[in-house]
Backbone as a printed PyTorch tensor [residue, N CA C, xyz], in Angstrom:
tensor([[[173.9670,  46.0690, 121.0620],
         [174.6470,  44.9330, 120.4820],
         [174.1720,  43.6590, 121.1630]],

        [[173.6390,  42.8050, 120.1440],
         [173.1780,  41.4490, 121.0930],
         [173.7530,  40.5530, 120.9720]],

        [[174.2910,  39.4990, 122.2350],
         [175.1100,  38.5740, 122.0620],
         [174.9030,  37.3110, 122.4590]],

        [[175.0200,  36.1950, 122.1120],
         [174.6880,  34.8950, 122.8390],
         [176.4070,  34.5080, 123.3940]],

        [[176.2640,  34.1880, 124.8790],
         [177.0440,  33.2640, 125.5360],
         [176.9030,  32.5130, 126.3230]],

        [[177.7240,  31.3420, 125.6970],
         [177.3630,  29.6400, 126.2270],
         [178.7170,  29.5840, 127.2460]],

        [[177.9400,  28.4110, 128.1440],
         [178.9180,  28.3370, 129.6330],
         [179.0710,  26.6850, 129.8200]],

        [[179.5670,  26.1160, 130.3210],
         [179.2940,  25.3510, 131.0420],
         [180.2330,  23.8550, 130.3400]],

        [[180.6150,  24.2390, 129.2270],
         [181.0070,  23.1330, 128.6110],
         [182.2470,  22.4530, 129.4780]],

        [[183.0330,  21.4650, 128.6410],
         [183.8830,  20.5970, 129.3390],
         [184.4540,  19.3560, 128.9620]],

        [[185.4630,  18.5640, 130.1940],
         [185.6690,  17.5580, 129.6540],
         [184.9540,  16.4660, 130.8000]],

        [[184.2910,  15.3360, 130.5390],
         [183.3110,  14.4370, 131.4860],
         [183.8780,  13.2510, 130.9160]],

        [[183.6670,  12.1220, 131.9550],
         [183.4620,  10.5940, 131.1850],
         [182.5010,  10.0650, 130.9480]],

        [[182.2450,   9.2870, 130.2190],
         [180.8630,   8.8240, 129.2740],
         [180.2540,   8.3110, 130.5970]],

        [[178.5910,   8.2710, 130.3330],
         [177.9760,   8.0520, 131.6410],
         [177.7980,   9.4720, 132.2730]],

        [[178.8330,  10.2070, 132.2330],
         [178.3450,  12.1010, 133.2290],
         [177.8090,  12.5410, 132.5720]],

        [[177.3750,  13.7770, 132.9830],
         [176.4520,  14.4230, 132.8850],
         [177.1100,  16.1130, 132.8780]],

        [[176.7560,  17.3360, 132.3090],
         [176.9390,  18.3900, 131.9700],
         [175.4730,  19.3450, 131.9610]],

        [[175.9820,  20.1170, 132.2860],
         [174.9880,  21.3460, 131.8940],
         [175.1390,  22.3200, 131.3160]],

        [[174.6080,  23.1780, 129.8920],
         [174.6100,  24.3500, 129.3860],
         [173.9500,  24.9670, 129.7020]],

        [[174.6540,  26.5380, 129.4270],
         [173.9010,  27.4380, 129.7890],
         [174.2770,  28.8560, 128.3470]],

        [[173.2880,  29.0120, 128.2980],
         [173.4100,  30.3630, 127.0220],
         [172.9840,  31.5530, 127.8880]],

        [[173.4120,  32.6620, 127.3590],
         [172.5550,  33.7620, 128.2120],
         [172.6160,  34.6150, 126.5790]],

        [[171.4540,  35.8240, 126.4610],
         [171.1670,  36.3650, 125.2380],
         [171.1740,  37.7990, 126.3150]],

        [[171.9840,  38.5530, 125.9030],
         [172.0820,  40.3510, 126.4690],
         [172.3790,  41.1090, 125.6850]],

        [[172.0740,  42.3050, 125.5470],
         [171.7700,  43.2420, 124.7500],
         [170.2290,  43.7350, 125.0100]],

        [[169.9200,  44.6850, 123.9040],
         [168.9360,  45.7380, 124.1510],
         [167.9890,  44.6520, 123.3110]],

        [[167.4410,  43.4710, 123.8470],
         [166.4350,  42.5860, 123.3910],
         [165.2620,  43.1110, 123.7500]],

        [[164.4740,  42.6170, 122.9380],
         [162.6520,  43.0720, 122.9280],
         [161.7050,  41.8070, 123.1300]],

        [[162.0860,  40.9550, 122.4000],
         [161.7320,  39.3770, 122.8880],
         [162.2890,  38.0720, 121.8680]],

        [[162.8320,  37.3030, 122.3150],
         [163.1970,  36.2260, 121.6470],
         [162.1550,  35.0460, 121.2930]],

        [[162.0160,  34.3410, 120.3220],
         [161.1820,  33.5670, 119.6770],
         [161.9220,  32.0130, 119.9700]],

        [[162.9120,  31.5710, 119.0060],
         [163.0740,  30.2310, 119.1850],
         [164.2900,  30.1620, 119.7730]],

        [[164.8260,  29.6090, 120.6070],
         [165.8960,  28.9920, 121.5620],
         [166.5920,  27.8200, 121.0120]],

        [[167.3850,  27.5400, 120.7650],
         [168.1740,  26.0530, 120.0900],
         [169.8010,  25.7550, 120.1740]],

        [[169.7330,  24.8980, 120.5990],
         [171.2960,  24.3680, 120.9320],
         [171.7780,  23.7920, 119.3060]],

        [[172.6750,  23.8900, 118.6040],
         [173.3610,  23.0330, 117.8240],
         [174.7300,  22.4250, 118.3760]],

        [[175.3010,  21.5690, 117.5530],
         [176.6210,  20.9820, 117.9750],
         [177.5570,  21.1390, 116.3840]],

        [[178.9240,  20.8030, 116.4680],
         [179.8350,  20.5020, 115.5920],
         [180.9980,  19.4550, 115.5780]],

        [[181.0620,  18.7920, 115.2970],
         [182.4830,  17.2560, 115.3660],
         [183.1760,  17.8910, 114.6750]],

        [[184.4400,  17.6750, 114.3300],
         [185.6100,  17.9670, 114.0780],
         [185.3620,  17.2220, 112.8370]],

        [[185.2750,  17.6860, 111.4360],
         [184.7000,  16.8600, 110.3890],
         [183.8260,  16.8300, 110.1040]],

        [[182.7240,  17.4770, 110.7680],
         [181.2700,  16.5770, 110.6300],
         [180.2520,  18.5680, 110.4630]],

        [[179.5150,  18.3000, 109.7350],
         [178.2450,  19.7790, 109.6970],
         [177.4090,  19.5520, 111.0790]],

        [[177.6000,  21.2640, 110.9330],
         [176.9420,  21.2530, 112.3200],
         [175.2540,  20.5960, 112.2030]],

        [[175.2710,  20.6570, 113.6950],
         [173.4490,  19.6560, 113.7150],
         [172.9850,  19.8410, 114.9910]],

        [[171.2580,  20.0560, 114.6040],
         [170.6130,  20.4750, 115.2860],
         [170.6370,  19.3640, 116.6190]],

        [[170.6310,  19.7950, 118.0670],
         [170.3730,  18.9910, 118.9010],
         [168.8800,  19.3230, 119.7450]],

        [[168.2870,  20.3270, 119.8160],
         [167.4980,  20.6130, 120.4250],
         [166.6530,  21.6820, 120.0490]],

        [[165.4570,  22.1120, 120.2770],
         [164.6000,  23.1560, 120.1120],
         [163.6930,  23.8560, 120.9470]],

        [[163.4650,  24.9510, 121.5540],
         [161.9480,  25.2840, 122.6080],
         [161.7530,  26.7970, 122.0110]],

        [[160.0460,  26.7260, 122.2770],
         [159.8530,  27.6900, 121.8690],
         [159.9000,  28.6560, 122.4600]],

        [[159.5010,  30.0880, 122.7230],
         [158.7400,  30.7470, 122.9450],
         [157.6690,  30.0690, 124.5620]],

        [[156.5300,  28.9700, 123.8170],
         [155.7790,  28.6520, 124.4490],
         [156.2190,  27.3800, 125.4560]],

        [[157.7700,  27.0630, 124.9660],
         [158.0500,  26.0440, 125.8840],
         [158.1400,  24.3840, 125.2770]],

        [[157.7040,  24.5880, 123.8630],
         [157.2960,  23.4020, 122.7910],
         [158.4740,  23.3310, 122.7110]],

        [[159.3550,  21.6040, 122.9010],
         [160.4680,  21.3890, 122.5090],
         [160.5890,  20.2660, 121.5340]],

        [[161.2810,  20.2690, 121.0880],
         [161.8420,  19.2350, 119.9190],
         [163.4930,  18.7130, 120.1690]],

        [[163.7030,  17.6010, 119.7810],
         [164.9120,  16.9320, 119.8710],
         [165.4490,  15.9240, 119.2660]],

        [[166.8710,  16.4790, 118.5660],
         [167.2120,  15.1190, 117.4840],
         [167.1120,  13.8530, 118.1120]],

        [[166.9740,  12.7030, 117.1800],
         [166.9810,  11.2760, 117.7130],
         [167.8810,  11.0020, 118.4460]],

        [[169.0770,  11.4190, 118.3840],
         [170.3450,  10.6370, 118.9400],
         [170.3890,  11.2490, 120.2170]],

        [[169.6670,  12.3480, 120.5940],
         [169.7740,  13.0090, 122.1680],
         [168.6740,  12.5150, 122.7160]],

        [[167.1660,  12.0280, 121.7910],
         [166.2420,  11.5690, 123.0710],
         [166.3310,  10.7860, 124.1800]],

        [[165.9010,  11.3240, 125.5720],
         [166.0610,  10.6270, 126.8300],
         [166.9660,  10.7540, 127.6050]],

        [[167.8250,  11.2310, 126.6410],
         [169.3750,  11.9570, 127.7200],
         [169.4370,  13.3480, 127.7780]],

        [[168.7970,  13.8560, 127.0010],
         [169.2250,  15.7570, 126.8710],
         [167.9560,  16.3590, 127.5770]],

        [[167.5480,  17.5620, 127.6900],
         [166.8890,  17.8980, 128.1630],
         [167.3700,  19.4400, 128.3380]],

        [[166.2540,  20.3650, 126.5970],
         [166.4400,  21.7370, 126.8090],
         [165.4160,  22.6130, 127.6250]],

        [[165.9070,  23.7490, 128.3060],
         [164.8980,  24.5670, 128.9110],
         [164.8730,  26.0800, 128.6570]],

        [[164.2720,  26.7420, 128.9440],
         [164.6680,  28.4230, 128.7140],
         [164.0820,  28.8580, 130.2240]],

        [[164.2920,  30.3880, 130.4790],
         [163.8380,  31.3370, 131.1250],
         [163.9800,  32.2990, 130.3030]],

        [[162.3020,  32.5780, 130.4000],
         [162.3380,  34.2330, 129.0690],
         [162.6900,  35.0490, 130.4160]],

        [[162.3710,  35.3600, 131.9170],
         [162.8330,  36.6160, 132.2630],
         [164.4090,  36.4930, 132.2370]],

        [[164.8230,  35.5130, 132.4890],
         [166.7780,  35.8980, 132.0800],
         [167.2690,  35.6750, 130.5450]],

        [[166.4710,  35.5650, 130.3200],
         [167.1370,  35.5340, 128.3610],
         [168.0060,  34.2120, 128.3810]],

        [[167.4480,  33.2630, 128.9490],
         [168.5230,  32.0910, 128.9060],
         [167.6040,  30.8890, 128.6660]],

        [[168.9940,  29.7980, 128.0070],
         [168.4340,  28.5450, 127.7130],
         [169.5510,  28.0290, 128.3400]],

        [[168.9070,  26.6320, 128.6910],
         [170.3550,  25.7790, 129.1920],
         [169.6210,  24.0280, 128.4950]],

        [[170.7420,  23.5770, 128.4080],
         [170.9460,  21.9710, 128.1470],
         [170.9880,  20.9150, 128.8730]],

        [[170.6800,  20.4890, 129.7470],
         [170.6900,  19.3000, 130.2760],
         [171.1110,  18.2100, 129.7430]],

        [[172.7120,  17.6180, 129.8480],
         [172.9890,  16.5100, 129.4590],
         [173.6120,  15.1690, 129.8140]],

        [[172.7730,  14.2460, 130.4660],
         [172.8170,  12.9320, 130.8160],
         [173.3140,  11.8710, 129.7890]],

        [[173.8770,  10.8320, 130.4740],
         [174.3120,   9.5640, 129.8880],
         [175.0520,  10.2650, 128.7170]],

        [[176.2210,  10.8310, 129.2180],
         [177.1230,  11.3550, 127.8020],
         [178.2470,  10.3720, 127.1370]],

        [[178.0070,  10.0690, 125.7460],
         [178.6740,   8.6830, 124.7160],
         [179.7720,  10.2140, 124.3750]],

        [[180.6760,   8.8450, 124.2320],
         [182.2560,   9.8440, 123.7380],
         [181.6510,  10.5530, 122.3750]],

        [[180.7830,   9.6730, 121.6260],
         [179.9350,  11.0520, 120.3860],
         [178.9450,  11.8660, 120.1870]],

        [[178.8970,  12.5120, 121.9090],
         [178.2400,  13.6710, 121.8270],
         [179.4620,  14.5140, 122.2070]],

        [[180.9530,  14.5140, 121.3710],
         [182.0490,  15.2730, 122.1260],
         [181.9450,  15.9730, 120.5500]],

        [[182.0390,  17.7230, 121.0090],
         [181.7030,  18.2830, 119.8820],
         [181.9760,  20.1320, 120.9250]],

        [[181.8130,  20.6460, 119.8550],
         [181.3720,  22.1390, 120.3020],
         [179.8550,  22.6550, 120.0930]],

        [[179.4520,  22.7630, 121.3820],
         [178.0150,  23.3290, 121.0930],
         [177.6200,  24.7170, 121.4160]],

        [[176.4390,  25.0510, 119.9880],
         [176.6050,  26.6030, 119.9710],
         [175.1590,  26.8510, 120.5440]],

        [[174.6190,  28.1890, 120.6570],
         [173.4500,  28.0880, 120.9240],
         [173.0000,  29.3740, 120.0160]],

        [[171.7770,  29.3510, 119.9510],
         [171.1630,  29.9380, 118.4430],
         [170.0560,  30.2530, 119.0410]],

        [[169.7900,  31.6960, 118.3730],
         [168.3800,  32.4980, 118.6960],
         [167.7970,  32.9620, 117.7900]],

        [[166.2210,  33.3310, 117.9670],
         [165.8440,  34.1170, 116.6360],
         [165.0640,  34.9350, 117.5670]],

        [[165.7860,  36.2140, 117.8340],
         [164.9850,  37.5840, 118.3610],
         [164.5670,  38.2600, 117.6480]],

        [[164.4650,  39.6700, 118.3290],
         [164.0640,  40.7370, 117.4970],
         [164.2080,  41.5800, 118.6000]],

        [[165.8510,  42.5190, 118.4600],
         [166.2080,  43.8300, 119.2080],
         [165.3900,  44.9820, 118.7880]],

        [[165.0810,  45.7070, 120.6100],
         [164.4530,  46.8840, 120.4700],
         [164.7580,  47.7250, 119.4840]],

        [[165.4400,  47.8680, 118.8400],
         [165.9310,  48.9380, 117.4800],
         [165.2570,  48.2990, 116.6290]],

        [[164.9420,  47.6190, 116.1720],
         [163.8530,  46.9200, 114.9010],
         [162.7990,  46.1110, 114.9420]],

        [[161.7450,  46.3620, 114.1920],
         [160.6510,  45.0250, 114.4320],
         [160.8480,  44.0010, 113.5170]],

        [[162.0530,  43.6390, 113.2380],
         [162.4930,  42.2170, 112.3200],
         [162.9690,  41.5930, 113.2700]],

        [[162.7510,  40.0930, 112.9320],
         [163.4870,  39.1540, 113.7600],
         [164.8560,  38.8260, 113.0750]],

        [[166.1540,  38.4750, 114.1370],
         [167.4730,  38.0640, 113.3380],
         [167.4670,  36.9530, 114.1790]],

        [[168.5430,  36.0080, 113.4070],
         [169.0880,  35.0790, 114.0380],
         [170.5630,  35.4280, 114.7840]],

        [[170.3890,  34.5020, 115.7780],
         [171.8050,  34.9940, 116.6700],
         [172.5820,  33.6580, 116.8740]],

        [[174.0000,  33.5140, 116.8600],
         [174.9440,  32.6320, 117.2950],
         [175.7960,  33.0860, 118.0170]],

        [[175.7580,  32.0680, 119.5290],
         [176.7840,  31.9650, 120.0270],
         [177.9720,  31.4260, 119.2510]],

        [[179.3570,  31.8370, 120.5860],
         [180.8660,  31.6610, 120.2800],
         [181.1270,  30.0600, 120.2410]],

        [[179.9750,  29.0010, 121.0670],
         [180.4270,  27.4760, 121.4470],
         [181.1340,  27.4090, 122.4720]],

        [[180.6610,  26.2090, 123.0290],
         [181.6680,  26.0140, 123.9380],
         [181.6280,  24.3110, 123.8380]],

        [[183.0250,  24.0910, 124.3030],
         [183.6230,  22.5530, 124.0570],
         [183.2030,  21.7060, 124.9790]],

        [[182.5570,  20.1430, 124.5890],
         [182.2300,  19.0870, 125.5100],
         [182.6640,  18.1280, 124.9550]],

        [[183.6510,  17.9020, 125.9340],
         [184.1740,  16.1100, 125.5590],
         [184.0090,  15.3370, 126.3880]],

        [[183.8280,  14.1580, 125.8400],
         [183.1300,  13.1090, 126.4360],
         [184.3330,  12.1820, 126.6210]],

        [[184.8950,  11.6890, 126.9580],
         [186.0750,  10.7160, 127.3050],
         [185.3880,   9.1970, 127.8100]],

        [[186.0480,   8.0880, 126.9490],
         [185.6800,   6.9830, 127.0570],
         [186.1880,   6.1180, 128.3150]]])
């Protein structure tokens, strides 16, 4: 059974800083893309971040210069780095995989449970 769980969330004041952390366990074979999303209360969820495999990252506009995603393929983890936090990056953020468990050679997508970051003005 493979599972994503995110850590680290919280409540900060604008200006702090936070760190995520996902971990991916289960009977994994190798994971491909790594990605943080978020959700507002109202609002569709949205992509905040991307790395590959090779370490190639991507990042929505509204996080460049403050966020900062990373992985470790030997721990099956990604984490978030997040600086200069505005009361509207206060949201639940999930983290999202696209593996492929030793029981199959298909890749699935995986979602974490979220975890809550509020940003307080």
């Amino acid at each position: 059974q493979v599972q994503l769980v995110e850590s680290g969330g919280g409540l900060v004041q604008a200006g702090g800083s936070l760190r995520l952390s996902c971990v991916a366990s289960g009977s994994i074979f190798s994971i491909n893309v790594m990605s943080w999303y978020r959700q507002a209360p109202g609002k569709q969820r949205e992509l905040v971040a991307i790395i590959t495999r090779s370490n190639t990252t991507n990042y929505a506009e509204f996080v460049q210069g403050r966020f900062t995603i990373a992985r470790d393929n030997h721990k099956n983890m990604v984490y978030l780095q997040m600086n200069s936090l505005k009361p509207e990056d206060t949201a639940v953020y999930y983290c999202y995989a696209v593996l492929r468990p030793h029981t199959t050679p298909n890749e699935y997508q995986y979602w974490g449970q979220g975890t809550q970051v509020t940003v307080s003005s």
